[in-house]
Amino acid sequence: MRRPDPLPSIDEIRGRLAERGITHVGVTSADVLADTRAELLRRRAEGLHGDMGFTYRDPERSTDPTRAVAGARSVIVAAKPYLTEGDPPEPPAGSGPHASVGRYAWVDHYAPLRAALRDVSRQIRRADHRAVAFADDNSIVDRAVAHRAGLGWYGKNANLLLPGAGSWFVLGSIITTAPYDPTPGPAPDGCGSCVRCIDDCPTGAIIAPGVIDANRCLSWVLQKPGSIPAEYRAAIGDRIYGCDDCQDACPISVRLGGRNSIDLDPGADAWVDAIELLDADDDWIDNRYGHWYIADRDLRWVRRNALIVVGNVADPADGRARAVVERYRAHIDPILAEHADWAVARLDERVDA
């Protein structure tokens, strides 16, 4: 009969995760996140979730760690930075319309975080405890457990802000039956009277401190299936996936974020050639951008976004851009045809501007 391995201490876990670029680790209990559950239910009832699923789909489940791991006693929470020391160069002038990608999606930062947490989970299981790693998963509200574990405080843009580091992190956790002492939390508020994130949101999606109307948030608008409301299309600008404006405006994230940064991955995709994407087939798009969240894995939503970008940023005299949007105006998909119509009208409007 195999004898269990010793249960790793939190300090040992911190050291092991630090070797994988994970800079912040905390612990909280597996108690129900009652306040978070009530808030999710309230915002869903008010329609602020914008039909988003994820942790809104089943708040009773996503706020109860024991629903993810029966008998859970502890949640180990980890944050991995993704702010880079340097940024990729912007596309050269005259290279055609390019779309910008939110910093967190330049590469898949969740994959190495998930792999590191799974390694630790296996170590805990060898000590005869259950342990399951979660990252970017609707099983648990990651910001809520990270907040309760003392990693940081909620900024007015609803992101978790880590002391001395800001919000340029991806979060993950290990839910386990192993008994670990909780770390002190939550962290004290560090925002004070600052409202720069609220002021700089391009669509006014931050309707109260810490409260986001997902219907207006461009990060969700660009992921949500269906037709993008006309009133947000110009505000999308050159974005194809993600929006960093509220983080870029945050003094905590901008001034102090560099204390926890990483080298730029040589495969980082910060810019997308919108014409190349609109000319590409599904396999090409999926191979290149498959780590993005795309509703139902339906790549029409990426093409929809690219059409808006062409309308917003292409040179109205660019014959290649004009030819692509004209081709999409005749597309069998009515949503793509509609957005192509808008792109043509937007190009014409910009000629007269």
Tab-separated table of C-alpha atoms in Angstrom, residues 29-341:
chain	number	residue	atom	x	y	z
A	29	SER	CA	-11.587	29.073	2.777
A	30	ALA	CA	-13.990	27.083	0.611
A	31	ASP	CA	-16.981	28.841	2.174
A	32	VAL	CA	-19.742	30.105	-0.087
A	33	LEU	CA	-19.067	33.543	-1.580
A	34	ALA	CA	-22.405	34.829	-0.346
A	35	ASP	CA	-21.922	38.526	-1.162
A	36	THR	CA	-20.684	37.732	-4.658
A	37	ARG	CA	-23.628	35.407	-5.254
A	38	ALA	CA	-26.104	38.082	-4.240
A	39	GLU	CA	-24.390	40.625	-6.500
A	40	LEU	CA	-24.348	38.291	-9.509
A	41	LEU	CA	-28.038	37.566	-9.069
A	42	ARG	CA	-28.846	41.275	-8.682
A	43	ARG	CA	-26.902	42.324	-11.764
A	44	ARG	CA	-28.350	39.487	-13.811
A	45	ALA	CA	-31.865	40.487	-12.753
A	46	GLU	CA	-31.127	44.074	-13.846
A	47	GLY	CA	-29.785	42.903	-17.211
A	48	LEU	CA	-26.278	44.243	-16.546
A	49	HIS	CA	-24.722	40.908	-17.554
A	50	GLY	CA	-25.596	41.547	-21.201
A	51	ASP	CA	-26.601	37.880	-21.670
A	52	MET	CA	-23.118	36.824	-20.630
A	53	GLY	CA	-22.933	33.246	-19.436
A	54	PHE	CA	-19.712	32.301	-17.649
A	55	THR	CA	-20.099	32.754	-13.863
A	56	TYR	CA	-23.487	34.445	-14.395
A	57	ARG	CA	-24.926	31.232	-15.827
A	58	ASP	CA	-25.173	29.475	-12.460
A	59	PRO	CA	-24.233	31.788	-9.575
A	60	GLU	CA	-25.099	29.150	-6.996
A	61	ARG	CA	-22.420	26.939	-8.512
A	62	SER	CA	-19.783	29.550	-9.349
A	63	THR	CA	-19.822	30.971	-5.807
A	64	ASP	CA	-19.590	27.645	-3.971
A	65	PRO	CA	-16.177	25.949	-4.201
A	66	THR	CA	-17.631	22.719	-2.797
A	67	ARG	CA	-19.775	22.420	-5.935
A	68	ALA	CA	-16.554	22.179	-7.943
A	69	VAL	CA	-14.749	19.869	-5.492
A	70	ALA	CA	-16.865	17.976	-2.978
A	71	GLY	CA	-15.625	18.373	0.566
A	72	ALA	CA	-13.350	21.287	-0.326
A	73	ARG	CA	-11.800	23.138	2.597
A	74	SER	CA	-9.364	25.539	0.943
A	75	VAL	CA	-8.886	27.577	-2.206
A	76	ILE	CA	-5.346	28.441	-3.271
A	77	VAL	CA	-5.416	31.508	-5.536
A	78	ALA	CA	-2.633	32.535	-7.912
A	79	ALA	CA	-1.961	35.542	-10.159
A	80	LYS	CA	0.391	35.526	-13.146
A	81	PRO	CA	1.440	38.872	-14.679
A	82	TYR	CA	1.124	39.564	-18.384
A	83	LEU	CA	2.363	43.161	-18.684
A	84	THR	CA	5.372	43.037	-20.982
A	85	GLU	CA	8.682	44.862	-20.711
A	86	GLY	CA	8.291	46.019	-24.306
A	87	ASP	CA	5.427	46.154	-26.763
A	88	PRO	CA	5.377	44.887	-30.353
A	89	PRO	CA	5.898	47.616	-32.947
A	90	GLU	CA	2.811	49.153	-34.481
A	91	PRO	CA	2.095	48.206	-38.095
A	92	PRO	CA	3.971	50.418	-40.564
A	93	ALA	CA	2.107	53.279	-42.190
A	94	GLY	CA	0.485	52.318	-45.444
A	95	SER	CA	0.282	48.601	-44.599
A	96	GLY	CA	-3.507	48.588	-44.639
A	97	PRO	CA	-6.068	48.438	-41.828
A	98	HIS	CA	-4.840	46.619	-38.741
A	99	ALA	CA	-6.892	45.686	-35.692
A	100	SER	CA	-5.648	45.834	-32.109
A	101	VAL	CA	-5.861	42.972	-29.628
A	102	GLY	CA	-6.296	43.365	-25.862
A	103	ARG	CA	-2.987	42.842	-24.099
A	104	TYR	CA	-4.146	39.761	-22.179
A	105	ALA	CA	-4.871	37.964	-25.478
A	106	TRP	CA	-1.574	38.598	-27.301
A	107	VAL	CA	-0.698	35.034	-26.320
A	108	ASP	CA	-2.514	32.442	-24.219
A	109	HIS	CA	-1.425	33.376	-20.699
A	110	TYR	CA	-3.901	30.972	-19.129
A	111	ALA	CA	-2.239	27.865	-20.561
A	112	PRO	CA	1.027	28.163	-18.565
A	113	LEU	CA	-0.898	29.269	-15.457
A	114	ARG	CA	-3.213	26.280	-15.753
A	115	ALA	CA	-0.287	23.904	-16.297
A	116	ALA	CA	1.529	25.198	-13.203
A	117	LEU	CA	-1.586	24.897	-11.033
A	118	ARG	CA	-2.200	21.371	-12.290
A	119	ASP	CA	1.333	20.386	-11.294
A	120	VAL	CA	0.693	21.619	-7.756
A	121	SER	CA	-2.712	19.898	-7.722
A	122	ARG	CA	-1.046	16.588	-8.506
A	123	GLN	CA	1.384	17.139	-5.642
A	124	ILE	CA	-1.527	17.755	-3.247
A	125	ARG	CA	-3.343	14.668	-4.533
A	126	ARG	CA	-0.268	12.553	-3.808
A	127	ALA	CA	-0.801	13.601	-0.182
A	128	ASP	CA	-4.243	11.915	-0.406
A	129	HIS	CA	-6.341	15.070	-0.793
A	130	ARG	CA	-8.572	16.051	-3.651
A	131	ALA	CA	-7.322	19.053	-5.634
A	132	VAL	CA	-8.486	20.492	-8.966
A	133	ALA	CA	-7.022	23.476	-10.828
A	134	PHE	CA	-9.263	26.116	-12.431
A	135	ALA	CA	-8.282	29.030	-14.667
A	136	ASP	CA	-10.623	31.055	-16.870
A	137	ASP	CA	-13.357	28.636	-15.854
A	138	ASN	CA	-17.003	29.317	-14.982
A	139	SER	CA	-16.772	26.952	-11.999
A	140	ILE	CA	-15.578	29.737	-9.693
A	141	VAL	CA	-15.584	33.546	-9.601
A	142	ASP	CA	-11.811	33.949	-9.625
A	143	ARG	CA	-11.753	37.633	-8.666
A	144	ALA	CA	-13.948	36.944	-5.646
A	145	VAL	CA	-11.742	34.203	-4.192
A	146	ALA	CA	-8.624	36.252	-4.977
A	147	HIS	CA	-10.141	39.233	-3.172
A	148	ARG	CA	-11.061	37.144	-0.145
A	149	ALA	CA	-7.562	35.620	-0.120
A	150	GLY	CA	-6.110	39.124	0.213
A	151	LEU	CA	-4.380	39.344	-3.167
A	152	GLY	CA	-5.874	42.725	-3.940
A	153	TRP	CA	-8.865	45.063	-3.900
A	154	TYR	CA	-11.623	45.766	-6.393
A	155	GLY	CA	-10.901	48.755	-8.586
A	156	LYS	CA	-13.695	50.987	-9.797
A	157	ASN	CA	-13.468	49.196	-13.149
A	158	ALA	CA	-14.302	45.929	-11.301
A	159	ASN	CA	-10.836	44.499	-11.991
A	160	LEU	CA	-8.856	43.167	-9.086
A	161	LEU	CA	-5.914	45.484	-8.375
A	162	LEU	CA	-2.853	44.015	-6.709
A	163	PRO	CA	-0.737	46.225	-4.452
A	164	GLY	CA	2.230	47.533	-6.389
A	165	ALA	CA	1.184	45.691	-9.517
A	166	GLY	CA	-2.192	46.801	-10.827
A	167	SER	CA	-4.528	44.674	-12.915
A	168	TRP	CA	-2.240	43.173	-15.565
A	169	PHE	CA	-2.699	39.615	-14.284
A	170	VAL	CA	-4.551	36.429	-15.113
A	171	LEU	CA	-6.012	34.547	-12.159
A	172	GLY	CA	-6.411	30.878	-11.366
A	173	SER	CA	-7.058	28.697	-8.347
A	174	ILE	CA	-6.792	25.241	-6.845
A	175	ILE	CA	-9.832	24.028	-4.930
A	176	THR	CA	-8.805	21.314	-2.512
A	177	THR	CA	-9.908	19.235	0.447
A	178	ALA	CA	-6.521	19.923	2.059
A	179	PRO	CA	-6.653	22.232	5.104
A	180	TYR	CA	-4.609	25.375	4.566
A	181	ASP	CA	-4.682	28.454	6.779
A	182	PRO	CA	-6.241	31.457	4.997
A	183	THR	CA	-3.988	34.403	4.242
A	184	PRO	CA	-5.072	37.785	5.644
A	185	GLY	CA	-7.588	39.582	3.484
A	186	PRO	CA	-9.075	41.461	1.866
A	187	ALA	CA	-6.445	44.015	0.887
A	188	PRO	CA	-7.251	47.640	1.741
A	189	ASP	CA	-8.650	49.838	-1.015
A	190	GLY	CA	-5.952	51.695	-2.902
A	191	CYS	CA	-8.068	53.684	-5.378
A	192	GLY	CA	-9.259	56.445	-3.072
A	193	SER	CA	-11.083	59.174	-4.960
A	194	CYS	CA	-9.514	58.341	-8.352
A	195	VAL	CA	-12.082	57.888	-11.144
A	196	ARG	CA	-9.827	57.840	-14.208
A	197	CYS	CA	-11.046	54.419	-15.334
A	198	ILE	CA	-14.645	55.648	-15.215
A	199	ASP	CA	-13.821	58.818	-17.125
A	200	ASP	CA	-11.830	56.996	-19.816
A	201	CYS	CA	-14.268	54.186	-20.621
A	202	PRO	CA	-15.179	54.868	-24.279
A	203	THR	CA	-18.811	53.807	-23.883
A	204	GLY	CA	-19.565	54.794	-20.280
A	205	ALA	CA	-19.855	51.123	-19.313
A	206	ILE	CA	-18.700	51.732	-15.707
A	207	ILE	CA	-22.043	52.935	-14.381
A	208	ALA	CA	-20.981	53.027	-10.713
A	209	PRO	CA	-17.741	52.218	-8.882
A	210	GLY	CA	-17.156	48.515	-9.427
A	211	VAL	CA	-20.314	48.049	-11.514
A	212	ILE	CA	-20.023	47.331	-15.242
A	213	ASP	CA	-22.914	47.349	-17.673
A	214	ALA	CA	-21.725	44.503	-19.895
A	215	ASN	CA	-24.094	45.653	-22.629
A	216	ARG	CA	-21.772	48.645	-23.132
A	217	CYS	CA	-18.384	47.102	-22.301
A	218	LEU	CA	-16.450	46.793	-25.552
A	219	SER	CA	-14.619	43.678	-24.378
A	220	TRP	CA	-17.951	41.869	-24.131
A	221	VAL	CA	-19.537	43.648	-27.106
A	222	LEU	CA	-16.752	42.201	-29.277
A	223	GLN	CA	-17.274	38.678	-27.903
A	224	LYS	CA	-21.053	38.597	-27.778
A	225	PRO	CA	-22.772	36.843	-30.700
A	226	GLY	CA	-25.185	38.696	-32.962
A	227	SER	CA	-25.257	42.140	-34.478
A	228	ILE	CA	-23.212	44.806	-32.700
A	229	PRO	CA	-25.426	47.774	-31.768
A	230	ALA	CA	-24.833	50.634	-34.178
A	231	GLU	CA	-24.192	53.114	-31.371
A	232	TYR	CA	-21.005	51.253	-30.330
A	233	ARG	CA	-19.458	50.574	-33.734
A	234	ALA	CA	-17.536	53.819	-34.132
A	235	ALA	CA	-16.334	53.584	-30.502
A	236	ILE	CA	-14.827	50.174	-31.274
A	237	GLY	CA	-12.203	51.964	-33.353
A	238	ASP	CA	-9.457	49.514	-34.288
A	239	ARG	CA	-10.313	46.876	-31.649
A	240	ILE	CA	-11.013	43.325	-32.762
A	241	TYR	CA	-10.718	41.567	-29.393
A	242	GLY	CA	-10.530	43.084	-25.930
A	243	CYS	CA	-10.317	46.648	-24.656
A	244	ASP	CA	-7.625	47.931	-22.294
A	245	ASP	CA	-8.741	51.545	-21.899
A	246	CYS	CA	-9.767	51.360	-18.242
A	247	GLN	CA	-6.494	49.608	-17.360
A	248	ASP	CA	-4.386	51.986	-19.425
A	249	ALA	CA	-5.992	54.882	-17.538
A	250	CYS	CA	-5.382	53.384	-14.083
A	251	PRO	CA	-2.458	54.979	-12.188
A	252	ILE	CA	-2.000	51.822	-10.106
A	253	SER	CA	-1.693	49.662	-13.220
A	254	VAL	CA	0.339	52.108	-15.300
A	255	ARG	CA	2.709	53.601	-12.761
A	256	LEU	CA	3.308	50.491	-10.669
A	257	GLY	CA	2.467	47.657	-13.025
A	258	GLY	CA	6.011	47.316	-14.306
A	259	ARG	CA	7.124	45.848	-11.003
A	260	ASN	CA	5.598	42.581	-12.161
A	261	SER	CA	6.231	42.211	-15.858
A	262	ILE	CA	7.323	39.558	-18.330
A	263	ASP	CA	9.422	39.417	-21.474
A	264	LEU	CA	7.540	39.883	-24.715
A	265	ASP	CA	6.697	36.517	-26.257
A	266	PRO	CA	8.090	36.344	-29.816
A	267	GLY	CA	4.722	34.957	-30.936
A	268	ALA	CA	2.704	37.819	-29.452
A	269	ASP	CA	-0.121	38.900	-31.737
A	270	ALA	CA	-0.918	42.483	-30.758
A	271	TRP	CA	-2.118	43.442	-34.232
A	272	VAL	CA	-4.253	41.674	-36.788
A	273	ASP	CA	-4.178	42.450	-40.509
A	274	ALA	CA	-7.920	42.948	-40.972
A	275	ILE	CA	-7.874	42.340	-44.723
A	276	GLU	CA	-5.794	39.183	-44.371
A	277	LEU	CA	-8.260	37.872	-41.802
A	278	LEU	CA	-11.294	38.672	-43.949
A	279	ASP	CA	-9.666	36.825	-46.852
A	280	ALA	CA	-8.738	33.793	-44.720
A	281	ASP	CA	-10.627	30.537	-44.230
A	282	ASP	CA	-11.837	29.202	-40.893
A	283	ASP	CA	-8.851	26.895	-40.366
A	284	TRP	CA	-6.381	29.756	-40.727
A	285	ILE	CA	-8.265	31.962	-38.274
A	286	ASP	CA	-8.746	29.154	-35.756
A	287	ASN	CA	-5.093	28.098	-35.894
A	288	ARG	CA	-3.935	31.685	-35.373
A	289	TYR	CA	-6.482	32.946	-32.854
A	290	GLY	CA	-7.992	29.788	-31.395
A	291	HIS	CA	-7.015	30.824	-27.849
A	292	TRP	CA	-9.537	33.677	-27.995
A	293	TYR	CA	-12.986	33.173	-26.560
A	294	ILE	CA	-15.275	33.009	-29.600
A	295	ALA	CA	-18.962	32.343	-28.963
A	296	ASP	CA	-19.863	28.818	-30.111
A	297	ARG	CA	-16.460	28.757	-31.867
A	298	ASP	CA	-18.243	30.537	-34.707
A	299	LEU	CA	-15.615	32.581	-36.549
A	300	ARG	CA	-18.220	34.807	-38.150
A	301	TRP	CA	-17.994	36.984	-35.008
A	302	VAL	CA	-14.281	37.619	-35.616
A	303	ARG	CA	-15.026	38.550	-39.229
A	304	ARG	CA	-17.859	40.816	-38.050
A	305	ASN	CA	-15.411	42.661	-35.804
A	306	ALA	CA	-12.850	42.937	-38.604
A	307	LEU	CA	-15.432	44.564	-40.878
A	308	ILE	CA	-16.074	47.236	-38.250
A	309	VAL	CA	-12.335	47.866	-37.934
A	310	VAL	CA	-12.003	48.282	-41.712
A	311	GLY	CA	-14.811	50.831	-41.673
A	312	ASN	CA	-13.220	52.727	-38.807
A	313	VAL	CA	-9.536	52.802	-39.742
A	314	ALA	CA	-8.969	51.858	-43.406
A	315	ASP	CA	-7.934	54.573	-45.795
A	316	PRO	CA	-11.195	55.369	-47.630
A	317	ALA	CA	-9.171	55.398	-50.859
A	318	ASP	CA	-7.733	51.909	-50.206
A	319	GLY	CA	-9.023	49.846	-53.121
A	320	ARG	CA	-8.199	46.546	-51.423
A	321	ALA	CA	-10.233	47.469	-48.353
A	322	ARG	CA	-13.124	48.651	-50.516
A	323	ALA	CA	-13.089	45.413	-52.514
A	324	VAL	CA	-13.233	43.258	-49.379
A	325	VAL	CA	-16.171	45.073	-47.795
A	326	GLU	CA	-18.030	45.110	-51.113
A	327	ARG	CA	-17.562	41.353	-51.357
A	328	TYR	CA	-18.949	40.898	-47.858
A	329	ARG	CA	-21.980	43.052	-48.688
A	330	ALA	CA	-23.122	40.150	-50.864
A	331	HIS	CA	-22.327	37.544	-48.210
A	332	ILE	CA	-24.891	34.816	-47.558
A	333	ASP	CA	-24.627	35.576	-43.819
A	334	PRO	CA	-26.995	38.514	-43.146
A	335	ILE	CA	-25.021	39.707	-40.105
A	336	LEU	CA	-21.770	39.916	-42.059
A	337	ALA	CA	-23.570	41.635	-44.930
A	338	GLU	CA	-25.089	44.143	-42.505
A	339	HIS	CA	-21.726	44.992	-40.961
A	340	ALA	CA	-20.162	45.280	-44.395
A	341	ASP	CA	-22.900	47.763	-45.360
